[in-house]
CSV table of C-alpha atoms in Angstrom, one decimal:
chain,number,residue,atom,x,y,z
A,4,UNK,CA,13.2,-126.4,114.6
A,5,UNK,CA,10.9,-127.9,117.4
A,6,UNK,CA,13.1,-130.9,118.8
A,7,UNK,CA,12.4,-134.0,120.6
A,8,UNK,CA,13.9,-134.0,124.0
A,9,UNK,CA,13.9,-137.3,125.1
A,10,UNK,CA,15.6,-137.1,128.5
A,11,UNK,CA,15.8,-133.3,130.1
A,12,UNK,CA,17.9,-132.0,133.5
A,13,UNK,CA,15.7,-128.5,134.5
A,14,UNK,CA,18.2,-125.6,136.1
A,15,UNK,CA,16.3,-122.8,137.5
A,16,UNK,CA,18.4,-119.6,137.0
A,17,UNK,CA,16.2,-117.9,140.0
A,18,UNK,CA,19.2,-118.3,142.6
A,19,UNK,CA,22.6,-118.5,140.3
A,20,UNK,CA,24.6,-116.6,138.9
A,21,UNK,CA,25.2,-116.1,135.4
A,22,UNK,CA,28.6,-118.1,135.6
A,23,UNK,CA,27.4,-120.8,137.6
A,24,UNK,CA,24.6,-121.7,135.2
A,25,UNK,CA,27.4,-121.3,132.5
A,26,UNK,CA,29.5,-123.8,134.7
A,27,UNK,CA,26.7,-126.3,135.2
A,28,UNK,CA,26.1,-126.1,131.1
A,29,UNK,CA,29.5,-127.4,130.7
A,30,UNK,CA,30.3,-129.4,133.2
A,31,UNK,CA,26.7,-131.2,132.1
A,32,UNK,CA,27.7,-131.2,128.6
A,33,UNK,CA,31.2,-133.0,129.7
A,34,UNK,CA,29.2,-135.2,131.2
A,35,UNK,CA,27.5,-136.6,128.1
A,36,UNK,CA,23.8,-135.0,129.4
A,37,UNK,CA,21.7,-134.5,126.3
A,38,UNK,CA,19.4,-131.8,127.4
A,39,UNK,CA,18.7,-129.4,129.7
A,40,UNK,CA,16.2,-126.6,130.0
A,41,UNK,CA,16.8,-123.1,132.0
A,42,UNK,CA,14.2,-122.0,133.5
A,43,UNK,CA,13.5,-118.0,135.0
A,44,UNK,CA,16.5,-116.9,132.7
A,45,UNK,CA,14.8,-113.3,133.4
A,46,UNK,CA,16.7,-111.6,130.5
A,47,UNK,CA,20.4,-112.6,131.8
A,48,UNK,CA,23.2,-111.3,129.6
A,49,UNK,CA,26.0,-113.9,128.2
A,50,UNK,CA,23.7,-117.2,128.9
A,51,UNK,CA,25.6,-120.5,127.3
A,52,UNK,CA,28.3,-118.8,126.1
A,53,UNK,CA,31.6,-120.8,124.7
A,54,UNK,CA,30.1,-123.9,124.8
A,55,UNK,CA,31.5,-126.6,122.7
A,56,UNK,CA,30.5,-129.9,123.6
A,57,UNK,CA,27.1,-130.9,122.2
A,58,UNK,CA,24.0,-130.3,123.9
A,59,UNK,CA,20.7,-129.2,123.6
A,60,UNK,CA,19.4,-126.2,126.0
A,61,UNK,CA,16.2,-125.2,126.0
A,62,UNK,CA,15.9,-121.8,127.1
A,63,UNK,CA,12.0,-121.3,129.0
A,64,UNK,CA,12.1,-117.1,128.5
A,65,UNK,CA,13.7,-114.0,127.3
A,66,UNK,CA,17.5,-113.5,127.4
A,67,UNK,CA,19.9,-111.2,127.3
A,68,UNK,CA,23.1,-110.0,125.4
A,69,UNK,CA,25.2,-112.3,123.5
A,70,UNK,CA,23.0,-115.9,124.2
A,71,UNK,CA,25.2,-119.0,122.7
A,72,UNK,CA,27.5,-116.6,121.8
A,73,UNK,CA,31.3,-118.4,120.6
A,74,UNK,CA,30.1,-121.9,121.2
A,75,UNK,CA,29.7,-124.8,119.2
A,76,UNK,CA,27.8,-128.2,118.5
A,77,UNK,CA,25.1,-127.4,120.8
A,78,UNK,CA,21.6,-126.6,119.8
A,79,UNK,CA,19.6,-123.9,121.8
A,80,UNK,CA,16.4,-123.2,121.4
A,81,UNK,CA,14.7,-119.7,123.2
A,82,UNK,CA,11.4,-119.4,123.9
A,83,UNK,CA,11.1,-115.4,124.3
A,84,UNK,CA,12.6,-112.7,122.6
A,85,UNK,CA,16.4,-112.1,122.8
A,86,UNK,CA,19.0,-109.3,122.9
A,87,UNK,CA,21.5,-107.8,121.3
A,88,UNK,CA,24.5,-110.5,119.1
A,89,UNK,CA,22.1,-113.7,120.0
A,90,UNK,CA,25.2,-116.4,118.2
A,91,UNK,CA,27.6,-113.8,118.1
A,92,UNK,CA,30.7,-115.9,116.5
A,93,UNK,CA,28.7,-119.6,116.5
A,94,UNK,CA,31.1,-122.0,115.3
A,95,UNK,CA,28.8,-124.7,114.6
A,96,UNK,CA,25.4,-126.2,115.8
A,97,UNK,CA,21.6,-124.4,116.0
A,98,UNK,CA,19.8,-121.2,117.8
A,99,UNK,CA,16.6,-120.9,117.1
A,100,UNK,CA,14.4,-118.0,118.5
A,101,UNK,CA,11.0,-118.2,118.8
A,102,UNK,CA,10.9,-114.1,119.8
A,103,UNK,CA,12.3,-110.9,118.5
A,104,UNK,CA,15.9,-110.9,118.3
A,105,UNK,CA,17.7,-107.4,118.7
A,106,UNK,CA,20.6,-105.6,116.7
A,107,UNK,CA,23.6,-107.2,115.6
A,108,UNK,CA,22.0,-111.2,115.3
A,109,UNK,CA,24.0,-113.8,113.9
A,110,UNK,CA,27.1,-111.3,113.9
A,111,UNK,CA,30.4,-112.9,113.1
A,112,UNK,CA,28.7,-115.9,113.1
A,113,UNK,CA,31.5,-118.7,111.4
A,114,UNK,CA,29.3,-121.5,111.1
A,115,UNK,CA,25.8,-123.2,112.2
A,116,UNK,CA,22.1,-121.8,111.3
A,117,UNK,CA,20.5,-119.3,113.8
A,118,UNK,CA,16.5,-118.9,112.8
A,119,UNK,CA,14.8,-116.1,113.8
A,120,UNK,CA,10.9,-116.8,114.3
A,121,UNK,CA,10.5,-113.0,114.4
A,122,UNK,CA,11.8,-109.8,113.5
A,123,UNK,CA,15.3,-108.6,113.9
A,124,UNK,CA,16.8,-105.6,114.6
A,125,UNK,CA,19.7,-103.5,113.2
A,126,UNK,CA,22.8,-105.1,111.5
A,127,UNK,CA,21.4,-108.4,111.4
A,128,UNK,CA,24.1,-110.9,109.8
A,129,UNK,CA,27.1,-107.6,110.6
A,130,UNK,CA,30.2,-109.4,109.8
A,131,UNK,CA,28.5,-112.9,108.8
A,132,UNK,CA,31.8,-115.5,108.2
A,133,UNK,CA,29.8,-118.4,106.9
A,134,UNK,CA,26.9,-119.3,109.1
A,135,UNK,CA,23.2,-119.4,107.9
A,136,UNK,CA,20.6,-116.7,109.1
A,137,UNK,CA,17.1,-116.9,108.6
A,138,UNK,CA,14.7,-114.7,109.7
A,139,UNK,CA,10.7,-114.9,109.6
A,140,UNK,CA,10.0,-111.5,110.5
A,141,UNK,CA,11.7,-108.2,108.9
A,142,UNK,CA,15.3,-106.8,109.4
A,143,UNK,CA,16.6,-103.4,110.3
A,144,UNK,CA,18.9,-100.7,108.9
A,145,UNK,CA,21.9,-102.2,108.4
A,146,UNK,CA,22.0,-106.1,107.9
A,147,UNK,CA,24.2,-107.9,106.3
A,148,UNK,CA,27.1,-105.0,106.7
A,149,UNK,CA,30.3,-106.2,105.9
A,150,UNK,CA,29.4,-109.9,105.7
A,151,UNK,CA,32.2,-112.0,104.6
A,152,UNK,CA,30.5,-115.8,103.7
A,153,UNK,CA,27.2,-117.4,104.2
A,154,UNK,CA,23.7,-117.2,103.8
A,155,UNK,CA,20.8,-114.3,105.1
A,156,UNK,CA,17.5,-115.7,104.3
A,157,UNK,CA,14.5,-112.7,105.2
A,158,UNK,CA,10.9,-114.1,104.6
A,159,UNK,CA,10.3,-110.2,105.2
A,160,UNK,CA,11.2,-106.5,104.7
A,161,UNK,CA,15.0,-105.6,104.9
A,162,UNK,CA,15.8,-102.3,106.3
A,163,UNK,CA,18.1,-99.1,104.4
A,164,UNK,CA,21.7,-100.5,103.5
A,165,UNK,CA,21.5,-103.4,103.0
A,166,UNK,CA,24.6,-105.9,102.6
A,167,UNK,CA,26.4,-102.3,103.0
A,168,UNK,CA,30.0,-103.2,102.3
A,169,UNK,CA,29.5,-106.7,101.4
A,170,UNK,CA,32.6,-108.8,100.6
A,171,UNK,CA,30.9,-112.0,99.7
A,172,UNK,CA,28.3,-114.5,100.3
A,173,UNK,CA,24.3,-114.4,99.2
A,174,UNK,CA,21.1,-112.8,100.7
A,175,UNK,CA,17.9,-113.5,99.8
A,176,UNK,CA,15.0,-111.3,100.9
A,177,UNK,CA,11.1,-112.5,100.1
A,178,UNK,CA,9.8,-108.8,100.8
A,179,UNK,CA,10.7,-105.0,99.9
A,180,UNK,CA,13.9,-103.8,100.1
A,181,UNK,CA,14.5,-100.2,101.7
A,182,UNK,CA,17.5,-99.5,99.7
A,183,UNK,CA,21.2,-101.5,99.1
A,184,UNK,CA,24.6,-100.2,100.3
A,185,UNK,CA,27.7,-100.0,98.9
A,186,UNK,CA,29.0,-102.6,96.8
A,187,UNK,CA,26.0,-104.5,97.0
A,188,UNK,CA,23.8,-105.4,93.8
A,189,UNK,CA,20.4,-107.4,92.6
A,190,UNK,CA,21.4,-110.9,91.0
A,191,UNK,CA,18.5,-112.6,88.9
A,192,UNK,CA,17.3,-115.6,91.0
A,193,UNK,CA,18.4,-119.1,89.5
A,194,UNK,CA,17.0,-122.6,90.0
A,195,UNK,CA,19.7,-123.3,92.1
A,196,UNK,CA,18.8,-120.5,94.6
A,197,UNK,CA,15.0,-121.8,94.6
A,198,UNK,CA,16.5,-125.3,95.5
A,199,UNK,CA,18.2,-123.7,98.5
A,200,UNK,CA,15.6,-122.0,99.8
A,201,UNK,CA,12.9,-124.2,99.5
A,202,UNK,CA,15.1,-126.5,101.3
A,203,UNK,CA,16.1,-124.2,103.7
A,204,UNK,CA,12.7,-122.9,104.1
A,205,UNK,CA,10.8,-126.4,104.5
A,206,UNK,CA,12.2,-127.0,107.3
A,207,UNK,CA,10.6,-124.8,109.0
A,208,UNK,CA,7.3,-125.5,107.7
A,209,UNK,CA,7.6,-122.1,104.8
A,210,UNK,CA,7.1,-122.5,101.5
A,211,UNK,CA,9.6,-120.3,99.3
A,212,UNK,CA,7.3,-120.4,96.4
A,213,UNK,CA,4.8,-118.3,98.4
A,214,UNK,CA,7.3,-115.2,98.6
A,215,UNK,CA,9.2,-112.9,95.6
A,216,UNK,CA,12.5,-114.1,96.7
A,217,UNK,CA,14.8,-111.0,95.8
A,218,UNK,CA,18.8,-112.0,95.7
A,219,UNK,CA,21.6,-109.6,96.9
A,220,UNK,CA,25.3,-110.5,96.4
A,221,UNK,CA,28.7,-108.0,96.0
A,222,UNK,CA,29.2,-105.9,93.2
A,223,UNK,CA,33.0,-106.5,93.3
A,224,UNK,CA,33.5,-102.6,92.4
A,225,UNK,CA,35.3,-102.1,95.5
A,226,UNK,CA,37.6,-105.3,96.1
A,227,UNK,CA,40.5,-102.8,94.5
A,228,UNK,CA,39.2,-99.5,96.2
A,229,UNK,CA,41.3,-96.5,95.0
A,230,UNK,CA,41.1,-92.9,97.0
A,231,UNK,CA,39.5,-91.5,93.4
A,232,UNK,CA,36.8,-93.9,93.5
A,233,UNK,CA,35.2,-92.7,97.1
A,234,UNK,CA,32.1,-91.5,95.7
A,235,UNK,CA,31.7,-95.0,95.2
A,236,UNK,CA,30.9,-95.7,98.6
């Protein structure tokens, strides 16, 4: 996920506010700038948020809440841990977090990959609409809850309830699994879902043949839920 950056604009964050940098990202994307790095982001909440012309940012530190949050074609890359709903509702495009990431990760997320180069917290993937997560590291209680489309690739552990109230889409996990949620099953592992993964996984320099790849999709024993059947959940 490492790119080339062949010609880079530097903002320091030190003296602007968190709307100003978010108007200089735009108004440098607009102007056809390929790349710019932030530097001293000190953990600021809501950094290049709802951008959607195509840029690469470079962020030189943690961040905050909500990082590349509903934006699209733009590639981030965040050298430092991150906070909660890094890609919350990503369109389209790349975050990849070379950190921790906290709760909620990917959530909503329509499109694009966000790799995690760490752990992440709870609800990892909450609400995922057809983007790709991946993450290194381990994920929390939670992930997965209601997703809707897409892919959740964990190279480790996956916390208690997992894919809880999954509608649809496919999660791998190449460690232990604490325990699955509602409506969410063990499907054997196919050739095709090797393929995926080892594509997927390459990438970044993993090989998917070194981990037990476990796959999780929906059961399907709730898409016509009935008050008799609550035990079911």
């Amino acid at each position: 996920m490492h790119q080339t950056i062949p010609q880079q604009t530097l903002i320091d964050c030190a003296n602007l506010t968190t709307r100003e940098i978010n108007q200089k990202l735009k108004a440098l994307a607009s102007e056809n700038i390929p790349a710019v790095k932030l530097l001293n982001p000190a953990g600021r909440h809501n950094l290049a948020v709802g951008i959607t012309q195509q840029i690469a940012i470079a962020i030189a530190g943690p961040v905050g809440y909500y990082c590349g949050g509903l934006s699209e074609n733009i590639n981030i890359e965040i050298f430092g841990d991150c906070g909660w709903s890094v890609g919350e509702n990503l369109m389209s495009g790349t975050i990849a977090i070379y950190g921790n990431a906290s709760a909620n990760a990917a959530a909503s997320a329509h499109g694009g990959k966000i790799c995690i180069f760490g752990n992440a917290g709870p609800r990892a993937g909450i609400s995922l609409k057809g983007a790709t997560l991946i993450v290194t590291g381990n994920v929390g209680y939670g992930a997965a809850f209601m997703m809707q489309q897409g892919c959740i690739i964990v190279c480790g552990n996956a916390g208690a309830n997992l894919a809880d109230s999954i509608y649809d889409g496919t999660i791998f996990v190449g460690g232990d699994i604490n325990s699955l949620g509602a409506d969410a099953k063990l499907e054997p592992m196919n050739d095709t879902d090797w393929q995926l993964l080892e594509q997927e996984l390459a990438a970044l320099n993993i090989s998917a043949r070194d981990y037990n790849f476990k796959k999780v999709i929906c059961a399907k024993q709730l898409y016509h839920f009935k008050a008799k059947d609550w035990a079911n959940y």
